[in-house]
Short mmCIF file of C-alpha atoms in Angstrom, two decimals:
data_model
loop_
_atom_site.label_atom_id
_atom_site.label_comp_id
_atom_site.label_asym_id
_atom_site.label_seq_id
_atom_site.Cartn_x
_atom_site.Cartn_y
_atom_site.Cartn_z
CA MET A 4 -1.73 19.74 -10.12
CA PRO A 5 -4.66 17.80 -8.64
CA ILE A 6 -4.88 14.01 -8.70
CA THR A 7 -7.72 12.75 -10.89
CA VAL A 8 -9.47 9.41 -11.36
CA GLU A 9 -7.17 8.80 -14.33
CA HIS A 10 -4.11 9.23 -12.10
CA VAL A 11 -5.55 6.83 -9.52
CA THR A 12 -6.06 4.29 -12.31
CA HIS A 13 -2.44 4.80 -13.37
CA PHE A 14 -1.35 4.20 -9.76
CA LEU A 15 -3.30 0.97 -9.52
CA THR A 16 -1.83 -0.20 -12.82
CA ALA A 17 1.68 0.64 -11.57
CA ALA A 18 0.90 -1.14 -8.29
CA ALA A 19 -0.12 -4.29 -10.14
CA GLU A 20 3.04 -4.12 -12.25
CA ILE A 21 5.42 -3.66 -9.31
CA ILE A 22 3.79 -6.44 -7.30
CA HIS A 23 3.98 -8.76 -10.30
CA ALA A 24 7.66 -7.87 -10.84
CA HIS A 25 8.46 -8.67 -7.19
CA ARG A 26 6.07 -11.59 -6.79
CA ASP A 27 8.79 -14.19 -6.30
CA GLU A 28 10.74 -12.01 -3.87
CA LEU A 29 7.64 -11.44 -1.72
CA THR A 30 6.84 -15.15 -1.75
CA ALA A 31 10.41 -15.99 -0.73
CA LEU A 32 10.22 -13.55 2.18
CA ASP A 33 6.93 -15.11 3.22
CA ALA A 34 8.38 -18.61 2.96
CA ALA A 35 10.79 -17.75 5.75
CA ILE A 36 8.18 -16.64 8.30
CA GLY A 37 4.73 -17.30 6.80
CA ASP A 38 2.77 -19.39 4.31
CA ALA A 39 4.95 -18.73 1.24
CA ASP A 40 2.01 -17.22 -0.65
CA HIS A 41 2.19 -13.44 -0.12
CA GLY A 42 3.56 -12.61 -3.57
CA ALA A 43 1.26 -14.97 -5.43
CA ASN A 44 -1.80 -13.82 -3.50
CA LEU A 45 -1.16 -10.12 -4.04
CA ASP A 46 -0.31 -10.66 -7.70
CA ARG A 47 -3.63 -12.43 -8.20
CA GLY A 48 -5.50 -9.73 -6.31
CA PHE A 49 -4.09 -6.79 -8.24
CA ALA A 50 -4.63 -8.59 -11.54
CA ALA A 51 -8.28 -8.86 -10.52
CA VAL A 52 -8.31 -5.16 -9.64
CA LEU A 53 -7.06 -4.28 -13.14
CA SER A 54 -9.86 -6.32 -14.69
CA ARG A 55 -12.40 -4.34 -12.64
CA LEU A 56 -11.07 -0.87 -13.39
CA PRO A 57 -12.98 -0.41 -16.68
CA THR A 58 -16.25 -0.85 -14.76
CA VAL A 59 -15.51 2.15 -12.51
CA ALA A 60 -13.69 4.40 -14.98
CA ASP A 61 -16.51 6.96 -14.85
CA LYS A 62 -16.90 6.85 -11.07
CA ASP A 63 -15.44 9.05 -8.33
CA ILE A 64 -12.08 8.28 -6.72
CA GLY A 65 -13.67 6.98 -3.52
CA THR A 66 -15.66 4.42 -5.50
CA VAL A 67 -12.56 3.31 -7.41
CA LEU A 68 -10.64 2.74 -4.17
CA LYS A 69 -13.53 0.99 -2.42
CA THR A 70 -13.97 -1.31 -5.44
CA THR A 71 -10.24 -2.02 -5.30
CA GLY A 72 -10.49 -2.93 -1.64
CA MET A 73 -13.49 -5.20 -2.06
CA THR A 74 -11.82 -6.93 -5.00
CA ILE A 75 -8.69 -7.55 -2.96
CA VAL A 76 -10.72 -8.98 -0.07
CA SER A 77 -12.49 -11.39 -2.40
CA THR A 78 -9.41 -12.55 -4.31
CA VAL A 79 -6.42 -12.37 -1.95
CA GLY A 80 -6.08 -15.09 0.64
CA GLY A 81 -4.19 -15.12 3.92
CA ALA A 82 -3.98 -12.17 6.26
CA SER A 83 -2.97 -9.67 3.57
CA GLY A 84 -6.32 -9.80 1.75
CA PRO A 85 -8.44 -8.44 4.61
CA LEU A 86 -5.70 -6.00 5.65
CA TYR A 87 -5.04 -4.48 2.22
CA GLY A 88 -8.73 -4.68 1.38
CA THR A 89 -9.61 -2.73 4.51
CA ALA A 90 -6.88 -0.19 3.76
CA PHE A 91 -8.25 0.59 0.29
CA VAL A 92 -11.88 0.61 1.45
CA ARG A 93 -11.08 3.01 4.30
CA ALA A 94 -9.13 5.25 1.92
CA GLY A 95 -12.09 5.19 -0.45
CA MET A 96 -14.49 6.10 2.33
CA ALA A 97 -12.29 9.07 3.25
CA LEU A 98 -12.40 10.27 -0.37
CA ALA A 99 -16.07 9.66 -1.10
CA ASP A 100 -17.46 11.62 -4.07
CA ARG A 101 -14.08 13.21 -4.85
CA HIS A 102 -13.10 13.54 -8.51
CA GLU A 103 -9.90 15.46 -7.76
CA LEU A 104 -7.51 15.22 -4.83
CA SER A 105 -5.36 17.83 -3.15
CA ASP A 106 -2.10 17.04 -1.33
CA GLU A 107 -4.04 17.01 1.92
CA ASP A 108 -6.51 14.49 0.50
CA VAL A 109 -3.66 12.08 -0.26
CA VAL A 110 -2.44 12.34 3.33
CA LEU A 111 -6.00 11.83 4.56
CA ALA A 112 -6.39 8.70 2.43
CA LEU A 113 -3.14 7.18 3.66
CA GLU A 114 -4.02 7.97 7.27
CA ALA A 115 -7.40 6.29 6.79
CA ALA A 116 -5.69 3.26 5.24
CA LEU A 117 -3.31 3.00 8.19
CA ALA A 118 -6.16 3.33 10.68
CA GLY A 119 -7.97 0.52 8.88
CA ILE A 120 -4.95 -1.75 9.01
CA VAL A 121 -4.38 -1.04 12.70
CA ALA A 122 -8.04 -1.65 13.51
CA ARG A 123 -8.22 -4.86 11.49
CA GLY A 124 -4.86 -6.33 12.44
CA LYS A 125 -4.58 -4.92 15.98
CA ALA A 126 -0.95 -4.10 15.13
CA GLN A 127 1.26 -1.27 16.30
CA ARG A 128 4.67 -0.08 15.16
CA GLY A 129 7.53 -2.34 16.13
CA GLU A 130 5.55 -5.57 15.77
CA LYS A 131 6.99 -6.56 12.35
CA THR A 132 4.01 -5.77 10.12
CA MET A 133 3.04 -3.50 7.24
CA VAL A 134 2.43 -0.77 9.84
CA ASP A 135 6.21 -0.50 10.19
CA ALA A 136 6.40 0.67 6.57
CA LEU A 137 3.22 2.72 6.23
CA ALA A 138 3.41 4.74 9.47
CA PRO A 139 6.88 6.22 8.84
CA ALA A 140 5.92 6.83 5.20
CA ILE A 141 2.99 9.02 6.27
CA GLU A 142 5.21 10.93 8.68
CA ALA A 143 7.79 11.51 5.93
CA LEU A 144 5.06 12.66 3.54
CA GLN A 145 3.71 15.16 6.04
CA SER A 146 7.17 16.50 6.82
CA ALA A 147 8.09 16.91 3.16
CA LEU A 148 4.84 18.70 2.34
CA ALA A 149 5.35 20.98 5.35
CA GLU A 150 8.76 21.87 3.92
CA GLY A 151 7.07 23.00 0.71
CA LYS A 152 7.97 20.04 -1.49
CA SER A 153 5.65 19.03 -4.30
CA LEU A 154 3.41 16.01 -3.80
CA GLY A 155 5.53 13.91 -6.15
CA ARG A 156 8.75 14.69 -4.32
CA ALA A 157 7.05 14.28 -0.94
CA LEU A 158 5.78 10.85 -1.97
CA LEU A 159 9.28 9.85 -3.09
CA ALA A 160 10.42 10.69 0.44
CA ALA A 161 7.52 8.67 1.81
CA ALA A 162 8.45 5.69 -0.37
CA ALA A 163 12.05 5.87 0.84
CA ALA A 164 10.82 5.94 4.44
CA ALA A 165 8.62 2.92 3.77
CA GLU A 166 11.55 1.01 2.29
CA ALA A 167 13.67 1.89 5.32
CA GLY A 168 10.80 0.84 7.56
CA ALA A 169 10.53 -2.51 5.79
CA LYS A 170 14.27 -3.14 6.21
CA ALA A 171 13.98 -2.16 9.88
CA THR A 172 11.67 -5.15 10.43
CA ILE A 173 14.59 -7.56 9.92
CA PRO A 174 15.80 -7.50 13.56
CA MET A 175 12.28 -7.31 14.98
CA LEU A 176 10.47 -10.09 16.81
CA ALA A 177 7.18 -10.83 15.06
CA MET A 178 4.19 -10.19 17.31
CA LYS A 179 1.32 -10.69 14.85
CA GLY A 180 0.16 -13.31 12.37
CA ARG A 181 1.71 -16.65 11.53
CA ALA A 182 5.20 -15.19 11.87
CA SER A 183 4.57 -14.69 15.59
CA TYR A 184 4.33 -18.48 16.01
CA LEU A 185 8.04 -18.69 15.25
CA GLY A 186 9.00 -16.63 18.27
CA GLU A 187 12.66 -15.62 18.16
CA ARG A 188 13.14 -17.52 14.90
CA SER A 189 11.24 -14.67 13.20
CA ILE A 190 14.18 -12.37 13.99
CA GLY A 191 16.51 -11.84 11.04
CA HIS A 192 13.84 -11.91 8.34
CA GLN A 193 12.27 -8.93 6.56
CA ASP A 194 8.50 -8.77 6.88
CA PRO A 195 6.78 -9.48 3.53
CA GLY A 196 3.77 -7.25 4.31
CA ALA A 197 5.99 -4.27 5.11
CA THR A 198 7.93 -4.99 1.92
CA SER A 199 4.84 -5.07 -0.31
CA THR A 200 3.60 -1.89 1.37
CA ALA A 201 6.86 -0.19 0.43
CA TYR A 202 6.45 -1.34 -3.18
CA LEU A 203 2.92 0.07 -3.33
CA LEU A 204 4.13 3.42 -2.00
CA ARG A 205 6.90 3.37 -4.60
CA ALA A 206 4.24 2.87 -7.29
CA LEU A 207 2.23 5.80 -5.92
CA ALA A 208 5.31 8.02 -5.78
CA MET A 209 6.35 7.15 -9.33
CA THR A 210 2.85 7.85 -10.62
CA CYS A 211 2.59 11.27 -8.96
CA SER A 212 6.12 12.38 -9.78
CA ARG A 213 5.59 11.38 -13.43
CA ASN A 214 2.36 13.38 -13.42
CA GLU A 215 4.25 16.46 -12.25
CA GLU A 216 6.93 16.03 -14.89
CA GLU A 217 4.31 15.85 -17.64
CA ALA A 218 2.34 18.86 -16.36
#
């Protein structure tokens, strides 16, 4: 069953809800190695996204995602605003003029989002960033789809891979952002950006799997 604009709106609503529910956890993680504002900033940004959704309800999916990205850039401070904003804008550009998405389109959008994050943050895997959650998630998604799993089930596998990737940042030495200033003291803490990325993928997986159950 194809993904429609309505489903994308449901995903963004679920994303806002999961970020709000874990706001304090994300802020606590950021307090250990950052500015202690990651949860609050993202919560504010996604609340702003929800307020903008009615203005793009009749638009294509690319426009919805680009609007999401631009809203995040303008409302989320710190490093996460430009990074997440770029991710959503790049995904929107990859899906320009689409009103329905295939499984391959979802992979394409996530790959575009990752490319945007890498380009903006100059980060690679193993440097204790959101890349450490998103990159393995995309690989898991591709593998699951290749095995013939439905998009919902494949995204659940991707979300699990993202969560594992976020946990795998605990022993890593931070190489990017404010956390890198701590040097070896950054070791032993889970990266907040990788953690919020995992939550967003969980929201996407829940939205798509629920869509399949209702079909």
